[in-house]
mmCIF file of C-alpha atoms in Angstrom:
data_model
loop_
_atom_site.group_PDB
_atom_site.id
_atom_site.type_symbol
_atom_site.label_atom_id
_atom_site.label_comp_id
_atom_site.label_asym_id
_atom_site.label_seq_id
_atom_site.Cartn_x
_atom_site.Cartn_y
_atom_site.Cartn_z
ATOM 1 C CA MET A 1 -14.851 18.880 22.959
ATOM 2 C CA LEU A 2 -16.635 19.546 19.673
ATOM 3 C CA PHE A 3 -14.980 21.004 16.586
ATOM 4 C CA GLY A 4 -16.332 22.403 13.350
ATOM 5 C CA PHE A 5 -14.496 21.913 10.078
ATOM 6 C CA ALA A 6 -14.106 24.059 6.983
ATOM 7 C CA PHE A 7 -12.432 22.813 3.821
ATOM 8 C CA ASP A 8 -10.504 24.715 1.191
ATOM 9 C CA PHE A 9 -9.739 22.500 -1.811
ATOM 10 C CA ILE A 10 -6.817 23.194 -4.132
ATOM 11 C CA SER A 11 -6.459 21.383 -7.439
ATOM 12 C CA SER A 12 -4.585 21.647 -10.706
ATOM 13 C CA GLU A 13 -4.599 19.792 -14.017
ATOM 14 C CA ALA A 14 -8.238 18.857 -13.495
ATOM 15 C CA ARG A 15 -9.089 15.507 -14.999
ATOM 16 C CA GLU A 16 -12.144 13.767 -13.595
ATOM 17 C CA PRO A 17 -14.533 14.014 -10.637
ATOM 18 C CA TYR A 18 -13.077 12.324 -7.580
ATOM 19 C CA PRO A 19 -15.158 11.804 -4.415
ATOM 20 C CA LEU A 20 -13.579 12.692 -1.108
ATOM 21 C CA THR A 21 -15.047 10.215 1.343
ATOM 22 C CA ARG A 22 -12.669 10.276 4.251
ATOM 23 C CA CYS A 23 -9.750 12.076 5.792
ATOM 24 C CA PHE A 24 -6.507 10.609 7.091
ATOM 25 C CA GLY A 25 -5.662 10.854 10.771
ATOM 26 C CA ALA A 26 -6.299 13.155 13.701
ATOM 27 C CA TYR A 27 -5.723 16.887 13.486
ATOM 28 C CA ALA A 28 -7.100 18.610 16.560
ATOM 29 C CA PRO A 29 -6.161 18.759 20.248
ATOM 30 C CA ASP A 30 -7.397 15.828 22.355
ATOM 31 C CA THR A 31 -6.957 13.561 19.309
ATOM 32 C CA VAL A 32 -10.142 14.362 17.456
ATOM 33 C CA SER A 33 -10.283 12.028 14.446
ATOM 34 C CA ILE A 34 -12.268 12.497 11.259
ATOM 35 C CA THR A 35 -13.444 9.189 9.859
ATOM 36 C CA GLN A 36 -16.181 10.194 7.451
ATOM 37 C CA LEU A 37 -16.769 13.284 5.357
ATOM 38 C CA PRO A 38 -19.517 14.154 2.890
ATOM 39 C CA ASN A 39 -18.899 13.296 -0.740
ATOM 40 C CA TYR A 40 -17.501 16.574 -1.966
ATOM 41 C CA ALA A 41 -17.019 16.504 -5.733
ATOM 42 C CA ILE A 42 -13.493 17.695 -6.346
ATOM 43 C CA THR A 43 -11.173 17.121 -9.244
ATOM 44 C CA GLN A 44 -8.253 14.743 -9.307
ATOM 45 C CA SER A 45 -4.839 15.975 -10.352
ATOM 46 C CA THR A 46 -1.493 14.236 -9.991
ATOM 47 C CA ALA A 47 -1.872 14.778 -6.251
ATOM 48 C CA VAL A 48 -4.993 16.463 -4.932
ATOM 49 C CA ARG A 49 -4.196 18.813 -2.090
ATOM 50 C CA PHE A 50 -6.495 20.362 0.437
ATOM 51 C CA VAL A 51 -6.216 22.524 3.512
ATOM 52 C CA LEU A 52 -8.093 21.573 6.660
ATOM 53 C CA ARG A 53 -8.909 24.431 9.017
ATOM 54 C CA VAL A 54 -10.029 23.464 12.514
ATOM 55 C CA ARG A 55 -12.237 25.934 14.375
ATOM 56 C CA ASN A 56 -12.944 25.684 18.089
ATOM 57 C CA VAL A 57 -15.588 27.940 19.640
ATOM 58 C CA GLY A 58 -14.987 30.655 17.077
ATOM 59 C CA THR A 59 -11.199 30.527 17.363
ATOM 60 C CA THR A 60 -9.343 29.634 14.170
ATOM 61 C CA LYS A 61 -6.583 27.111 14.740
ATOM 62 C CA ASN A 62 -3.537 26.828 12.525
ATOM 63 C CA SER A 63 -4.258 25.447 9.067
ATOM 64 C CA ILE A 64 -2.937 21.969 8.404
ATOM 65 C CA ARG A 65 -2.135 20.926 4.861
ATOM 66 C CA ILE A 66 -2.255 17.249 4.003
ATOM 67 C CA TYR A 67 -2.248 15.264 0.786
ATOM 68 C CA LEU A 68 -5.115 13.177 -0.452
ATOM 69 C CA MET A 69 -3.587 10.195 -2.205
ATOM 70 C CA ASP A 70 -3.970 10.082 -5.960
ATOM 71 C CA PRO A 71 -5.788 6.826 -6.688
ATOM 72 C CA LEU A 72 -4.045 3.551 -7.463
ATOM 73 C CA PHE A 73 -5.419 1.467 -10.331
ATOM 74 C CA ILE A 74 -4.864 -2.293 -10.528
ATOM 75 C CA ALA A 75 -6.535 -4.232 -13.349
ATOM 76 C CA GLY A 76 -8.950 -1.353 -13.829
ATOM 77 C CA ARG A 77 -10.007 -1.221 -10.174
ATOM 78 C CA GLN A 78 -9.438 1.989 -8.219
ATOM 79 C CA PHE A 79 -8.035 2.157 -4.687
ATOM 80 C CA ARG A 80 -7.685 5.375 -2.700
ATOM 81 C CA SER A 81 -4.924 4.009 -0.454
ATOM 82 C CA ARG A 82 -1.524 2.895 -1.713
ATOM 83 C CA LEU A 83 -0.867 0.886 1.430
ATOM 84 C CA ILE A 84 -1.798 -2.814 1.382
ATOM 85 C CA VAL A 85 -1.668 -4.700 4.667
ATOM 86 C CA GLY A 86 -1.503 -8.320 5.738
ATOM 87 C CA THR A 87 -3.495 -9.957 8.517
ATOM 88 C CA GLY A 88 -1.089 -12.465 10.082
ATOM 89 C CA LYS A 89 1.028 -12.392 13.268
ATOM 90 C CA TYR A 90 -1.225 -10.147 15.371
ATOM 91 C CA LYS A 91 -1.990 -10.996 18.984
ATOM 92 C CA SER A 92 -5.734 -11.227 18.368
ATOM 93 C CA GLY A 93 -8.436 -10.689 15.806
ATOM 94 C CA GLN A 94 -9.433 -7.497 17.601
ATOM 95 C CA GLU A 95 -5.908 -6.091 17.306
ATOM 96 C CA THR A 96 -5.884 -7.040 13.625
ATOM 97 C CA ALA A 97 -9.089 -5.093 13.039
ATOM 98 C CA ARG A 98 -7.825 -2.003 14.880
ATOM 99 C CA ALA A 99 -4.514 -2.003 12.985
ATOM 100 C CA ILE A 100 -6.210 -2.352 9.605
ATOM 101 C CA GLU A 101 -8.521 0.527 10.453
ATOM 102 C CA ALA A 102 -5.598 2.720 11.575
ATOM 103 C CA SER A 103 -3.628 1.957 8.403
ATOM 104 C CA GLY A 104 -6.266 3.454 6.123
ATOM 105 C CA ALA A 105 -5.720 0.526 3.755
ATOM 106 C CA GLU A 106 -8.489 -0.663 1.465
ATOM 107 C CA MET A 107 -6.846 -3.877 0.233
ATOM 108 C CA VAL A 108 -6.139 -6.548 2.837
ATOM 109 C CA THR A 109 -4.319 -9.833 2.200
ATOM 110 C CA VAL A 110 -5.462 -13.109 3.729
ATOM 111 C CA ALA A 111 -3.528 -16.394 3.630
ATOM 112 C CA VAL A 112 -5.969 -18.967 2.253
ATOM 113 C CA ARG A 113 -4.172 -21.872 3.952
ATOM 114 C CA ARG A 114 -4.096 -20.179 7.363
ATOM 115 C CA VAL A 115 -7.722 -19.180 7.920
ATOM 116 C CA ASN A 116 -10.749 -21.210 8.843
ATOM 117 C CA LEU A 117 -12.709 -21.114 5.600
ATOM 118 C CA ASP A 118 -15.774 -23.085 6.666
ATOM 119 C CA ARG A 119 -16.456 -20.561 9.489
ATOM 120 C CA SER A 120 -17.460 -23.397 11.858
ATOM 121 C CA LYS A 121 -15.410 -21.672 14.564
ATOM 122 C CA GLU A 122 -13.879 -18.239 15.046
ATOM 123 C CA SER A 123 -11.996 -17.148 11.947
ATOM 124 C CA LEU A 124 -9.789 -14.247 11.057
ATOM 125 C CA LEU A 125 -12.417 -13.418 8.453
ATOM 126 C CA ASP A 126 -14.821 -12.582 11.287
ATOM 127 C CA PHE A 127 -12.741 -9.495 12.033
ATOM 128 C CA ILE A 128 -12.473 -8.167 8.470
ATOM 129 C CA ASP A 129 -15.485 -6.346 7.041
ATOM 130 C CA SER A 130 -15.644 -7.547 3.439
ATOM 131 C CA GLN A 131 -18.008 -4.667 2.638
ATOM 132 C CA LYS A 132 -15.355 -2.177 3.708
ATOM 133 C CA TYR A 133 -12.115 -3.881 2.642
ATOM 134 C CA PHE A 134 -11.091 -5.571 -0.589
ATOM 135 C CA LEU A 135 -9.852 -9.066 0.253
ATOM 136 C CA LEU A 136 -6.768 -10.285 -1.583
ATOM 137 C CA PRO A 137 -6.241 -14.009 -0.914
ATOM 138 C CA ASN A 138 -2.611 -15.131 -0.987
ATOM 139 C CA THR A 139 -0.930 -18.497 -1.396
ATOM 140 C CA ALA A 140 1.516 -18.147 1.493
ATOM 141 C CA GLY A 141 3.073 -21.456 2.493
ATOM 142 C CA CYS A 142 3.103 -22.933 -1.009
ATOM 143 C CA TYR A 143 6.344 -24.399 -2.364
ATOM 144 C CA THR A 144 5.246 -25.544 -5.817
ATOM 145 C CA ALA A 145 3.248 -24.046 -8.654
ATOM 146 C CA GLU A 146 0.696 -26.851 -8.282
ATOM 147 C CA GLU A 147 0.157 -26.037 -4.591
ATOM 148 C CA ALA A 148 -0.275 -22.349 -5.345
ATOM 149 C CA ILE A 149 -2.746 -22.997 -8.163
ATOM 150 C CA ARG A 150 -4.764 -25.378 -6.013
ATOM 151 C CA THR A 151 -4.844 -22.881 -3.122
ATOM 152 C CA ALA A 152 -5.973 -20.040 -5.374
ATOM 153 C CA LEU A 153 -8.771 -22.177 -6.803
ATOM 154 C CA LEU A 154 -9.857 -23.122 -3.273
ATOM 155 C CA GLY A 155 -10.004 -19.474 -2.236
ATOM 156 C CA ARG A 156 -12.206 -18.648 -5.201
ATOM 157 C CA GLU A 157 -14.396 -21.712 -4.615
ATOM 158 C CA VAL A 158 -15.251 -20.616 -1.067
ATOM 159 C CA GLY A 159 -16.071 -17.119 -2.276
ATOM 160 C CA LEU A 160 -13.021 -15.121 -1.228
ATOM 161 C CA SER A 161 -12.046 -13.574 -4.575
ATOM 162 C CA ASP A 162 -10.940 -14.168 -8.147
ATOM 163 C CA TRP A 163 -7.934 -11.992 -7.344
ATOM 164 C CA VAL A 164 -4.892 -13.678 -5.841
ATOM 165 C CA LYS A 165 -1.460 -12.728 -4.602
ATOM 166 C CA ILE A 166 0.737 -15.587 -5.757
ATOM 167 C CA GLU A 167 3.554 -16.701 -3.467
ATOM 168 C CA VAL A 168 5.629 -19.744 -4.390
ATOM 169 C CA ILE A 169 8.531 -20.092 -1.976
ATOM 170 C CA GLY A 170 11.816 -21.482 -3.279
ATOM 171 C CA ASP A 171 13.916 -21.489 -0.103
ATOM 172 C CA GLN A 172 12.617 -22.163 3.397
ATOM 173 C CA LYS A 173 15.260 -20.154 5.257
ATOM 174 C CA THR A 174 15.161 -16.934 3.209
ATOM 175 C CA LEU A 175 11.592 -17.334 1.894
ATOM 176 C CA TYR A 176 12.846 -16.124 -1.474
ATOM 177 C CA PRO A 177 10.426 -16.821 -4.314
ATOM 178 C CA ASP A 178 10.793 -19.663 -6.782
ATOM 179 C CA VAL A 179 10.485 -17.387 -9.785
ATOM 180 C CA GLN A 180 10.076 -20.115 -12.388
ATOM 181 C CA ALA A 181 7.243 -21.721 -10.440
ATOM 182 C CA THR A 182 5.732 -18.257 -9.872
ATOM 183 C CA ILE A 183 5.692 -17.581 -13.620
ATOM 184 C CA GLU A 184 4.094 -20.982 -14.239
ATOM 185 C CA ALA A 185 1.405 -20.441 -11.604
ATOM 186 C CA THR A 186 0.710 -16.927 -12.891
ATOM 187 C CA ARG A 187 0.253 -18.123 -16.466
ATOM 188 C CA THR A 188 -2.127 -20.914 -15.437
ATOM 189 C CA LEU A 189 -4.243 -18.786 -13.096
ATOM 190 C CA VAL A 190 -4.592 -15.958 -15.616
ATOM 191 C CA LYS A 191 -6.001 -18.532 -18.033
ATOM 192 C CA GLU A 192 -8.399 -19.590 -15.257
ATOM 193 C CA GLY A 193 -9.722 -16.029 -15.075
ATOM 194 C CA PHE A 194 -7.782 -14.752 -12.054
ATOM 195 C CA THR A 195 -6.298 -11.308 -11.551
ATOM 196 C CA VAL A 196 -2.799 -12.290 -10.425
ATOM 197 C CA LEU A 197 -0.402 -10.206 -8.322
ATOM 198 C CA PRO A 198 2.849 -12.191 -7.962
ATOM 199 C CA TYR A 199 5.407 -11.882 -5.180
ATOM 200 C CA THR A 200 8.752 -12.013 -6.932
ATOM 201 C CA SER A 201 12.427 -11.077 -6.855
ATOM 202 C CA ASP A 202 13.690 -7.616 -7.783
ATOM 203 C CA ASP A 203 14.924 -8.917 -11.160
ATOM 204 C CA VAL A 204 13.657 -6.992 -14.182
ATOM 205 C CA VAL A 205 14.033 -10.032 -16.475
ATOM 206 C CA VAL A 206 11.730 -12.060 -14.223
ATOM 207 C CA ALA A 207 9.335 -9.117 -14.077
ATOM 208 C CA ARG A 208 9.118 -9.136 -17.876
ATOM 209 C CA ARG A 209 8.385 -12.874 -17.876
ATOM 210 C CA LEU A 210 5.583 -12.308 -15.373
ATOM 211 C CA LEU A 211 4.114 -9.557 -17.539
ATOM 212 C CA ASP A 212 4.189 -11.922 -20.504
ATOM 213 C CA ALA A 213 2.332 -14.467 -18.339
ATOM 214 C CA GLY A 214 -0.422 -11.925 -17.674
ATOM 215 C CA ALA A 215 0.428 -10.508 -14.221
ATOM 216 C CA SER A 216 -1.619 -7.454 -13.211
ATOM 217 C CA ALA A 217 1.150 -6.082 -10.961
ATOM 218 C CA ILE A 218 4.786 -6.761 -10.178
ATOM 219 C CA MET A 219 5.544 -7.210 -6.470
ATOM 220 C CA PRO A 220 9.301 -7.352 -5.813
ATOM 221 C CA LEU A 221 10.622 -7.979 -2.324
ATOM 222 C CA GLY A 222 12.423 -5.124 -0.609
ATOM 223 C CA ALA A 223 14.177 -7.581 1.712
ATOM 224 C CA PRO A 224 13.407 -11.114 2.969
ATOM 225 C CA ILE A 225 9.878 -11.615 4.305
ATOM 226 C CA GLY A 226 9.620 -10.678 7.974
ATOM 227 C CA SER A 227 13.193 -9.376 8.172
ATOM 228 C CA GLY A 228 12.307 -5.715 8.698
ATOM 229 C CA MET A 229 15.578 -4.683 7.027
ATOM 230 C CA GLY A 230 14.038 -2.151 4.664
ATOM 231 C CA ILE A 231 14.860 -1.714 0.982
ATOM 232 C CA GLN A 232 18.177 -3.526 0.482
ATOM 233 C CA ASN A 233 18.680 -2.960 -3.245
ATOM 234 C CA THR A 234 17.450 0.484 -4.151
ATOM 235 C CA ALA A 235 19.108 0.333 -7.575
ATOM 236 C CA ASN A 236 17.024 -2.676 -8.619
ATOM 237 C CA ILE A 237 13.801 -1.020 -7.468
ATOM 238 C CA GLN A 238 14.726 2.082 -9.471
ATOM 239 C CA ILE A 239 15.462 -0.034 -12.551
ATOM 240 C CA LEU A 240 12.138 -1.819 -12.170
ATOM 241 C CA ARG A 241 10.370 1.522 -11.822
ATOM 242 C CA GLU A 242 11.962 2.799 -15.008
ATOM 243 C CA MET A 243 11.342 -0.338 -17.057
ATOM 244 C CA ILE A 244 8.024 -1.655 -15.702
ATOM 245 C CA THR A 245 5.335 0.859 -16.594
ATOM 246 C CA GLU A 246 2.511 -1.333 -17.903
ATOM 247 C CA VAL A 247 1.282 -2.407 -14.463
ATOM 248 C CA PRO A 248 1.717 -1.160 -10.881
ATOM 249 C CA LEU A 249 4.990 -1.823 -9.057
ATOM 250 C CA ILE A 250 4.263 -2.829 -5.463
ATOM 251 C CA VAL A 251 7.117 -3.338 -2.997
ATOM 252 C CA ASP A 252 6.305 -6.448 -0.968
ATOM 253 C CA ALA A 253 8.208 -7.688 2.090
ATOM 254 C CA GLY A 254 11.041 -6.314 4.204
ATOM 255 C CA VAL A 255 9.482 -3.062 5.443
ATOM 256 C CA GLY A 256 10.266 -2.648 9.143
ATOM 257 C CA THR A 257 9.344 0.926 9.977
ATOM 258 C CA ALA A 258 7.763 4.027 8.496
ATOM 259 C CA SER A 259 10.949 5.351 6.900
ATOM 260 C CA ASP A 260 11.288 2.106 4.913
ATOM 261 C CA ALA A 261 7.796 2.619 3.473
ATOM 262 C CA ALA A 262 8.580 6.231 2.619
ATOM 263 C CA ILE A 263 11.801 5.214 0.840
ATOM 264 C CA ALA A 264 9.970 2.590 -1.214
ATOM 265 C CA MET A 265 7.461 5.195 -2.345
ATOM 266 C CA GLU A 266 10.164 7.807 -3.008
ATOM 267 C CA LEU A 267 11.881 5.291 -5.302
ATOM 268 C CA GLY A 268 8.715 5.285 -7.374
ATOM 269 C CA ALA A 269 6.795 2.259 -6.121
ATOM 270 C CA ASP A 270 3.087 2.562 -6.798
ATOM 271 C CA ALA A 271 2.216 0.927 -3.482
ATOM 272 C CA VAL A 272 3.693 -0.955 -0.543
ATOM 273 C CA LEU A 273 2.470 -4.217 0.980
ATOM 274 C CA MET A 274 3.443 -5.054 4.544
ATOM 275 C CA ASN A 275 2.500 -7.244 7.486
ATOM 276 C CA SER A 276 5.327 -7.921 9.952
ATOM 277 C CA GLY A 277 6.407 -4.279 10.140
ATOM 278 C CA ILE A 278 3.040 -3.447 11.668
ATOM 279 C CA ALA A 279 2.124 -6.675 13.469
ATOM 280 C CA HIS A 280 5.523 -7.042 15.212
ATOM 281 C CA ALA A 281 5.723 -3.419 16.376
ATOM 282 C CA GLU A 282 5.395 -2.785 20.104
ATOM 283 C CA ASP A 283 2.228 -0.836 19.323
ATOM 284 C CA PRO A 284 0.829 -2.240 16.057
ATOM 285 C CA VAL A 285 -2.073 0.191 15.841
ATOM 286 C CA LEU A 286 0.180 3.237 16.195
ATOM 287 C CA MET A 287 2.679 1.763 13.714
ATOM 288 C CA ALA A 288 -0.161 1.176 11.242
ATOM 289 C CA GLU A 289 -0.990 4.873 11.397
ATOM 290 C CA ALA A 290 2.699 5.759 10.988
ATOM 291 C CA MET A 291 2.869 3.564 7.867
ATOM 292 C CA LYS A 292 -0.183 5.293 6.444
ATOM 293 C CA HIS A 293 1.442 8.708 6.741
ATOM 294 C CA ALA A 294 4.802 7.399 5.475
ATOM 295 C CA VAL A 295 3.221 6.110 2.276
ATOM 296 C CA LEU A 296 1.459 9.443 1.787
ATOM 297 C CA ALA A 297 4.691 11.379 2.374
ATOM 298 C CA GLY A 298 6.768 9.116 0.140
ATOM 299 C CA ARG A 299 4.287 9.360 -2.710
ATOM 300 C CA ALA A 300 4.125 13.148 -2.427
ATOM 301 C CA ALA A 301 7.930 13.380 -2.369
ATOM 302 C CA TYR A 302 8.209 11.201 -5.477
ATOM 303 C CA LEU A 303 5.697 13.340 -7.345
ATOM 304 C CA ALA A 304 7.343 16.550 -6.146
ATOM 305 C CA GLY A 305 10.805 15.454 -7.340
ATOM 306 C CA ARG A 306 13.731 15.707 -4.921
ATOM 307 C CA MET A 307 16.548 18.209 -5.336
ATOM 308 C CA PRO A 308 19.759 16.962 -6.989
ATOM 309 C CA LYS A 309 22.487 15.662 -4.686
ATOM 310 C CA LYS A 310 25.733 17.639 -4.774
ATOM 311 C CA LEU A 311 29.147 17.015 -3.282
ATOM 312 C CA TYR A 312 29.702 20.570 -2.046
ATOM 313 C CA ALA A 313 27.588 23.041 -0.130
ATOM 314 C CA THR A 314 25.412 25.737 -1.692
ATOM 315 C CA ALA A 315 24.476 28.674 0.531
ATOM 316 C CA SER A 316 20.771 28.958 1.212
ATOM 317 C CA SER A 317 21.094 32.738 1.133
ATOM 318 C CA PRO A 318 22.912 34.019 -1.993
ATOM 319 C CA LEU A 319 25.756 36.496 -1.578
ATOM 320 C CA GLN A 320 24.464 38.867 -4.254
ATOM 321 C CA GLY A 321 23.160 42.083 -2.740
ATOM 322 C CA VAL A 322 24.734 41.508 0.670
ATOM 323 C CA ILE A 323 25.597 44.777 2.442
ATOM 324 C CA ARG A 324 29.373 45.129 2.718
#
């Protein structure tokens, strides 16, 4: 079944031209998906909104309003998606590729120590289009600053990237970060010309130390890696959001389902990074799509500003003017 599409763009607080290159998700009966749209020049506001009207054989369907994500900037680079996804733990390279595509993510993390870098045999990298996705090498599996530095240098040497997500693990059971070693590795790699995004605790003092070391983002854990428990200390994330404004705040680890991602974004996170929450789902591709929409919804809710919480009820319909 073929559909035609008409677009009505709504914008406010116009700032700069912003190209619309793709749409998020499927909107018509029989799961018709839009993957590529012409480059309409529209203007970016805090959140650019547009209405998609689907027409089928001259019949106008109900209008569907969705939000186009306001862009994320890290170290001067622009990303349309605020969802960053990992590439480990999937059943196959093909499933990895389908999940990444469904997530709408542009930045994809790859563990330098867990991929075949010489490409002499099948590698995870064979399933990730480096022309389409921005590769973010990570130092997963490192337990010292020296290991992490060496791994980052190796990733750059083989042509992966001069960006790196630094992970220095301090405890094998909880996979909590060794924050002192993380600060040390960050400082050294920044001097080596890297753009460093460190995985860290949700401690604002540590975050400040990482900023002083030159970090281009702060990536606090929401819960232990792979736990799927969701955001366990919302107060700390809120404090970080209030006090860390120089660079993006990216919640990393602990997201188990779409509501966890939405909560992270509603708390003010600039982005969310996840792997296990998608890869360990019963249907990873469907969960990837759910995460995409959750991040969109959470960001929109944060920008919209939630209503105040109150102890007692307030009638939705006021009593003034009621016929007695």
